[in-house]
């Protein structure tokens, strides 16, 4: 590099960057807000449909299956159809649906069933939830894409 070229490189003004925390703060806030909404909805479902001691935890099962199906539809909509605002995905996908689905409670329910002497029910719950949740996502994505394709002119 020659001397005049070196001076022209130095003469460029530097564009100030926003600190990383300032760009991430809105994302963290909407995830927290969405998580509170989703967790509240999940809690309401558990109150509405309590699990009997040693029984199959249907409320948690269906919460996870329905949540996974909604995640499948949501991801198709925001990736194939709609250019969503940058905070929609963290709010609804990570926050609301992440707070609504509850795979930690799923694990605790399995442990409780095994500890209470119901290992078969725990194993059935483990396998059924995994199979149903993955099937729900796959089916929701497939149906959403077909519906969107069918509706296109």
Coordinates of N, CA and C in Angstrom, one line a residue:
X1 N 0.9 -1.2 0.0 CA 0.0 0.0 0.0 C 0.9 1.2 0.0
X2 N 0.6 2.2 -0.8 CA 1.4 3.4 -0.9 C 0.9 4.4 0.2
X3 N 1.7 5.4 0.4 CA 1.3 6.4 1.4 C 0.0 7.1 1.2
X4 N -0.4 7.5 0.0 CA -1.7 8.2 -0.1 C -2.8 7.2 0.1
X5 N -2.7 5.9 -0.2 CA -3.8 5.0 0.0 C -4.0 4.8 1.5
X6 N -2.9 4.7 2.2 CA -2.9 4.5 3.7 C -3.7 5.7 4.4
X7 N -3.4 6.9 3.9 CA -4.1 8.0 4.5 C -5.6 8.0 4.2
X8 N -6.0 7.6 3.0 CA -7.4 7.5 2.7 C -8.2 6.5 3.5
X9 N -7.5 5.4 3.9 CA -8.1 4.4 4.7 C -8.3 5.0 6.1
X10 N -7.4 5.7 6.6 CA -7.5 6.3 7.9 C -8.6 7.4 8.0
X11 N -8.8 8.1 6.9 CA -9.7 9.2 6.8 C -11.2 8.9 6.9
X12 N -11.5 7.6 6.7 CA -12.9 7.2 6.8 C -13.4 7.3 8.2
X13 N -14.6 7.9 8.3 CA -15.2 8.0 9.6 C -15.7 6.6 10.1
X14 N -15.5 6.4 11.4 CA -16.0 5.2 12.0 C -17.5 5.3 12.4
X15 N -18.3 4.4 12.0 CA -19.7 4.4 12.4 C -19.8 3.8 13.8
X16 N -20.3 4.5 14.7 CA -20.4 4.0 16.1 C -21.4 2.8 16.1
X17 N -21.1 1.8 16.8 CA -22.0 0.6 16.9 C -22.7 0.7 18.3
X18 N -23.9 0.2 18.2 CA -24.7 0.1 19.5 C -24.1 -1.0 20.3
X19 N -24.0 -0.8 21.6 CA -23.5 -1.9 22.5 C -24.5 -3.2 22.3
X20 N -23.9 -4.3 22.4 CA -24.6 -5.6 22.2 C -25.8 -5.7 23.1
X21 N -25.7 -5.2 24.4 CA -26.8 -5.3 25.3 C -28.0 -4.5 24.9
X22 N -27.8 -3.4 24.1 CA -28.9 -2.5 23.7 C -29.7 -3.2 22.6
X23 N -29.0 -4.0 21.8 CA -29.7 -4.7 20.7 C -30.4 -6.0 21.2
X24 N -29.9 -6.6 22.3 CA -30.4 -7.8 22.8 C -31.5 -7.6 23.9
X25 N -31.5 -6.4 24.5 CA -32.5 -6.1 25.6 C -33.9 -6.3 25.1
X26 N -34.3 -5.8 23.9 CA -35.7 -6.0 23.5 C -36.0 -7.5 23.3
X27 N -35.1 -8.2 22.8 CA -35.3 -9.7 22.5 C -35.5 -10.4 23.9
X28 N -34.7 -10.1 24.8 CA -34.8 -10.7 26.2 C -36.2 -10.3 26.8
X29 N -36.5 -9.1 26.6 CA -37.8 -8.6 27.2 C -39.0 -9.3 26.6
X30 N -39.0 -9.5 25.2 CA -40.2 -10.1 24.6 C -40.2 -11.6 24.9
X31 N -39.0 -12.3 25.0 CA -39.0 -13.7 25.4 C -39.6 -13.9 26.8
X32 N -39.2 -13.0 27.7 CA -39.7 -13.1 29.1 C -41.2 -12.8 29.2
X33 N -41.7 -11.8 28.4 CA -43.1 -11.6 28.4 C -43.9 -12.7 27.8
X34 N -43.4 -13.2 26.7 CA -44.0 -14.4 26.0 C -44.0 -15.6 26.9
X35 N -42.8 -15.8 27.6 CA -42.7 -17.0 28.5 C -43.7 -16.9 29.6
X36 N -43.9 -15.7 30.1 CA -44.9 -15.6 31.2 C -46.3 -15.9 30.7
X37 N -46.6 -15.5 29.5 CA -48.0 -15.8 28.9 C -48.1 -17.3 28.7
X38 N -47.1 -17.9 28.1 CA -47.2 -19.3 27.8 C -47.2 -20.2 29.1
X39 N -46.4 -19.8 30.1 CA -46.4 -20.6 31.3 C -47.7 -20.4 32.1
X40 N -48.3 -19.3 32.0 CA -49.6 -19.0 32.6 C -50.7 -19.9 32.0
X41 N -50.6 -20.0 30.6 CA -51.6 -20.8 29.9 C -51.4 -22.3 30.3
X42 N -50.1 -22.7 30.4 CA -49.9 -24.1 30.7 C -50.3 -24.4 32.2
X43 N -50.1 -23.5 33.1 CA -50.6 -23.6 34.4 C -52.1 -23.8 34.5
X44 N -52.8 -22.9 33.7 CA -54.2 -23.0 33.7 C -54.7 -24.4 33.2
X45 N -54.0 -24.9 32.2 CA -54.4 -26.3 31.7 C -54.2 -27.3 32.8
X46 N -53.1 -27.2 33.5 CA -52.8 -28.2 34.6 C -53.9 -28.1 35.7
X47 N -54.4 -26.9 36.0 CA -55.4 -26.7 37.0 C -56.8 -27.3 36.5
X48 N -57.0 -27.1 35.2 CA -58.2 -27.5 34.6 C -58.3 -29.0 34.4
X49 N -57.1 -29.6 34.2 CA -57.0 -31.1 34.0 C -56.0 -31.7 34.9
X50 N -56.2 -31.8 36.2 CA -55.2 -32.3 37.1 C -54.9 -33.8 36.8
X51 N -53.6 -34.2 37.2 CA -53.2 -35.6 37.0 C -53.4 -36.4 38.3
X52 N -54.1 -37.5 38.1 CA -54.3 -38.4 39.3 C -52.9 -39.0 39.7
X53 N -52.7 -39.3 41.0 CA -51.5 -40.0 41.4 C -51.3 -41.3 40.7
X54 N -50.2 -41.5 40.1 CA -49.9 -42.7 39.3 C -50.6 -42.8 38.0
X55 N -51.4 -41.8 37.6 CA -52.1 -41.8 36.3 C -51.2 -41.2 35.2
X56 N -51.7 -41.4 34.0 CA -51.0 -40.8 32.9 C -51.2 -39.3 32.9
X57 N -50.2 -38.5 32.7 CA -50.3 -37.0 32.8 C -50.8 -36.4 31.5
X58 N -52.1 -36.6 31.3 CA -52.7 -36.1 30.0 C -52.6 -34.6 29.7
X59 N -52.7 -33.8 30.8 CA -52.6 -32.4 30.6 C -51.2 -32.0 30.0
X60 N -50.2 -32.5 30.6 CA -48.8 -32.2 30.1 C -48.6 -32.8 28.7
X61 N -49.1 -34.0 28.5 CA -49.0 -34.7 27.2 C -49.6 -33.8 26.1
X62 N -50.9 -33.4 26.3 CA -51.5 -32.7 25.2 C -51.0 -31.3 25.1
X63 N -50.5 -30.7 26.2 CA -49.9 -29.4 26.2 C -48.7 -29.4 25.2
X64 N -47.9 -30.4 25.4 CA -46.7 -30.6 24.6 C -47.0 -30.9 23.1
X65 N -48.0 -31.7 22.9 CA -48.4 -32.1 21.5 C -49.0 -30.9 20.8
X66 N -49.9 -30.2 21.4 CA -50.5 -29.0 20.8 C -49.5 -27.9 20.6
X67 N -48.6 -27.7 21.6 CA -47.6 -26.7 21.5 C -46.7 -27.0 20.3
X68 N -46.3 -28.2 20.1 CA -45.4 -28.6 19.0 C -46.1 -28.4 17.7
X69 N -47.4 -28.7 17.6 CA -48.1 -28.5 16.4 C -48.2 -27.0 16.0
X70 N -48.4 -26.2 17.0 CA -48.5 -24.7 16.8 C -47.1 -24.2 16.4
X71 N -46.1 -24.7 17.0 CA -44.7 -24.3 16.6 C -44.5 -24.7 15.1
X72 N -44.9 -25.8 14.6 CA -44.8 -26.2 13.2 C -45.5 -25.3 12.3
X73 N -46.7 -24.9 12.6 CA -47.5 -24.0 11.8 C -46.8 -22.6 11.8
X74 N -46.5 -22.2 13.0 CA -45.9 -20.8 13.1 C -44.6 -20.7 12.3
X75 N -43.7 -21.7 12.4 CA -42.5 -21.7 11.6 C -42.7 -21.6 10.1
X76 N -43.7 -22.3 9.6 CA -44.0 -22.2 8.2 C -44.5 -20.8 7.8
X77 N -45.4 -20.3 8.7 CA -46.0 -19.0 8.4 C -44.9 -17.9 8.4
X78 N -44.0 -17.9 9.4 CA -43.0 -16.8 9.4 C -41.8 -17.1 8.5
X79 N -41.6 -18.3 8.0 CA -40.5 -18.5 7.0 C -41.0 -18.5 5.6
X80 N -42.2 -19.0 5.3 CA -42.6 -19.2 3.9 C -43.6 -18.1 3.5
X81 N -44.3 -17.4 4.4 CA -45.4 -16.5 4.1 C -45.1 -15.1 4.5
X82 N -44.8 -14.9 5.7 CA -44.8 -13.5 6.3 C -43.4 -13.1 6.7
X83 N -43.0 -12.0 6.3 CA -41.7 -11.4 6.8 C -42.0 -10.7 8.1
X84 N -41.9 -11.5 9.2 CA -42.3 -11.0 10.5 C -41.3 -10.0 11.1
X85 N -41.7 -9.1 12.0 CA -40.8 -8.2 12.7 C -39.8 -9.1 13.5
X86 N -38.7 -8.6 13.7 CA -37.6 -9.3 14.3 C -37.9 -9.8 15.7
X87 N -38.9 -9.2 16.4 CA -39.3 -9.7 17.8 C -40.4 -10.7 17.8
X88 N -41.1 -10.9 16.7 CA -42.2 -11.9 16.7 C -41.8 -13.3 17.0
X89 N -40.7 -13.7 16.3 CA -40.3 -15.1 16.6 C -39.8 -15.3 18.0
X90 N -39.0 -14.4 18.6 CA -38.6 -14.6 20.0 C -39.8 -14.5 20.9
X91 N -40.7 -13.6 20.7 CA -41.9 -13.5 21.6 C -42.8 -14.7 21.5
X92 N -43.2 -15.1 20.3 CA -44.2 -16.2 20.2 C -43.5 -17.6 20.2
X93 N -42.5 -17.7 19.4 CA -41.9 -19.0 19.3 C -41.1 -19.5 20.5
X94 N -40.2 -18.6 20.9 CA -39.4 -18.9 22.1 C -40.1 -18.7 23.4
X95 N -40.8 -17.5 23.4 CA -41.4 -17.1 24.7 C -42.7 -17.8 24.9
X96 N -43.8 -17.5 24.2 CA -45.1 -18.1 24.4 C -45.1 -19.6 24.3
X97 N -44.6 -20.1 23.1 CA -44.7 -21.6 22.9 C -43.6 -22.3 23.8
X98 N -42.5 -21.7 24.0 CA -41.5 -22.3 24.9 C -42.0 -22.3 26.3
X99 N -42.7 -21.3 26.7 CA -43.3 -21.3 28.1 C -44.5 -22.3 28.2
X100 N -45.2 -22.4 27.1 CA -46.4 -23.3 27.1 C -46.0 -24.8 27.1
X101 N -45.1 -25.1 26.2 CA -44.7 -26.5 26.2 C -43.8 -26.7 27.4
X102 N -43.7 -28.0 27.9 CA -43.0 -28.2 29.1 C -42.4 -29.5 29.2
X103 N -41.2 -29.6 28.5 CA -40.5 -30.9 28.5 C -39.8 -31.1 29.8
X104 N -39.6 -30.1 30.7 CA -39.0 -30.3 32.0 C -40.1 -31.0 32.9
X105 N -41.3 -30.6 32.8 CA -42.4 -31.2 33.6 C -42.6 -32.7 33.1
X106 N -42.4 -32.9 31.8 CA -42.5 -34.2 31.2 C -41.5 -35.1 31.9
X107 N -40.2 -34.6 32.0 CA -39.2 -35.4 32.7 C -39.5 -35.7 34.1
X108 N -40.0 -34.7 34.8 CA -40.4 -34.8 36.2 C -41.6 -35.8 36.4
X109 N -42.5 -35.7 35.5 CA -43.7 -36.7 35.5 C -43.2 -38.1 35.3
X110 N -42.3 -38.3 34.4 CA -41.7 -39.7 34.2 C -41.1 -40.2 35.5
X111 N -40.2 -39.3 36.1 CA -39.6 -39.7 37.4 C -40.6 -40.0 38.5
X112 N -41.6 -39.2 38.6 CA -42.6 -39.4 39.6 C -43.4 -40.7 39.4
X113 N -43.7 -41.1 38.1 CA -44.3 -42.3 37.9 C -43.4 -43.5 38.2
X114 N -42.2 -43.4 37.9 CA -41.3 -44.5 38.2 C -41.1 -44.7 39.7
X115 N -40.9 -43.5 40.4 CA -40.7 -43.5 41.9 C -42.0 -44.1 42.6
X116 N -43.2 -43.8 42.0 CA -44.4 -44.3 42.6 C -44.8 -45.7 42.3
X117 N -43.8 -46.4 41.6 CA -44.1 -47.8 41.2 C -44.9 -48.0 40.0
X118 N -44.9 -47.1 39.1 CA -45.6 -47.2 37.8 C -44.6 -47.0 36.6
X119 N -43.6 -47.9 36.5 CA -42.6 -47.8 35.5 C -43.2 -48.0 34.1
X120 N -44.2 -48.8 33.9 CA -44.8 -49.0 32.6 C -45.5 -47.8 32.1
X121 N -46.2 -47.2 33.0 CA -46.9 -45.9 32.7 C -45.9 -44.8 32.3
X122 N -44.8 -44.8 33.1 CA -43.7 -43.8 32.8 C -43.1 -44.0 31.5
X123 N -42.8 -45.3 31.1 CA -42.2 -45.6 29.9 C -43.2 -45.3 28.7
X124 N -44.5 -45.7 28.9 CA -45.5 -45.4 27.9 C -45.6 -43.9 27.6
X125 N -45.6 -43.1 28.7 CA -45.6 -41.7 28.6 C -44.4 -41.1 27.9
X126 N -43.2 -41.6 28.3 CA -42.0 -41.2 27.7 C -42.0 -41.4 26.1
X127 N -42.4 -42.6 25.7 CA -42.4 -42.9 24.3 C -43.6 -42.2 23.6
X128 N -44.8 -42.2 24.2 CA -45.9 -41.5 23.5 C -45.7 -40.0 23.3
X129 N -45.2 -39.4 24.3 CA -45.0 -37.9 24.2 C -44.0 -37.6 23.1
X130 N -42.9 -38.3 23.1 CA -41.8 -38.1 22.1 C -42.4 -38.4 20.7
X131 N -43.1 -39.5 20.5 CA -43.6 -39.8 19.2 C -44.7 -38.8 18.8
X132 N -45.6 -38.5 19.7 CA -46.7 -37.6 19.4 C -46.2 -36.2 19.1
X133 N -45.3 -35.7 19.9 CA -44.8 -34.3 19.7 C -44.0 -34.2 18.3
X134 N -43.2 -35.2 18.0 CA -42.5 -35.1 16.7 C -43.5 -35.3 15.6
X135 N -44.5 -36.1 15.7 CA -45.5 -36.3 14.7 C -46.3 -35.0 14.5
X136 N -46.6 -34.4 15.6 CA -47.4 -33.1 15.6 C -46.7 -32.0 14.8
X137 N -45.4 -31.9 15.0 CA -44.6 -30.9 14.3 C -44.6 -31.2 12.8
X138 N -44.2 -32.5 12.5 CA -44.2 -32.9 11.1 C -45.5 -32.7 10.4
X139 N -46.6 -33.2 11.0 CA -47.9 -33.1 10.4 C -48.3 -31.6 10.3
X140 N -48.1 -30.8 11.2 CA -48.4 -29.4 11.2 C -47.7 -28.7 10.1
X141 N -46.4 -28.9 9.9 CA -45.6 -28.3 8.9 C -46.1 -28.8 7.5
X142 N -46.4 -30.1 7.4 CA -46.8 -30.6 6.1 C -48.2 -30.0 5.7
X143 N -49.1 -30.0 6.6 CA -50.5 -29.5 6.3 C -50.4 -28.0 6.1
X144 N -49.7 -27.3 6.8 CA -49.6 -25.8 6.6 C -49.0 -25.5 5.2
X145 N -48.0 -26.2 4.8 CA -47.4 -26.0 3.5 C -48.4 -26.4 2.4
X146 N -49.1 -27.5 2.6 CA -50.1 -27.9 1.5 C -51.2 -26.9 1.5
X147 N -51.7 -26.4 2.6 CA -52.8 -25.4 2.6 C -52.3 -24.1 1.9
X148 N -51.1 -23.7 2.2 CA -50.6 -22.5 1.6 C -50.4 -22.6 0.1
X149 N -49.9 -23.8 -0.3 CA -49.7 -24.1 -1.7 C -51.0 -24.1 -2.4
X150 N -52.0 -24.7 -1.8 CA -53.4 -24.8 -2.4 C -54.0 -23.5 -2.5
X151 N -53.8 -22.6 -1.6 CA -54.4 -21.2 -1.6 C -53.7 -20.3 -2.6
X152 N -52.5 -20.6 -3.0 CA -51.8 -19.7 -3.9 C -52.6 -19.7 -5.3
X153 N -52.7 -18.5 -5.9 CA -53.3 -18.4 -7.2 C -52.6 -19.1 -8.3

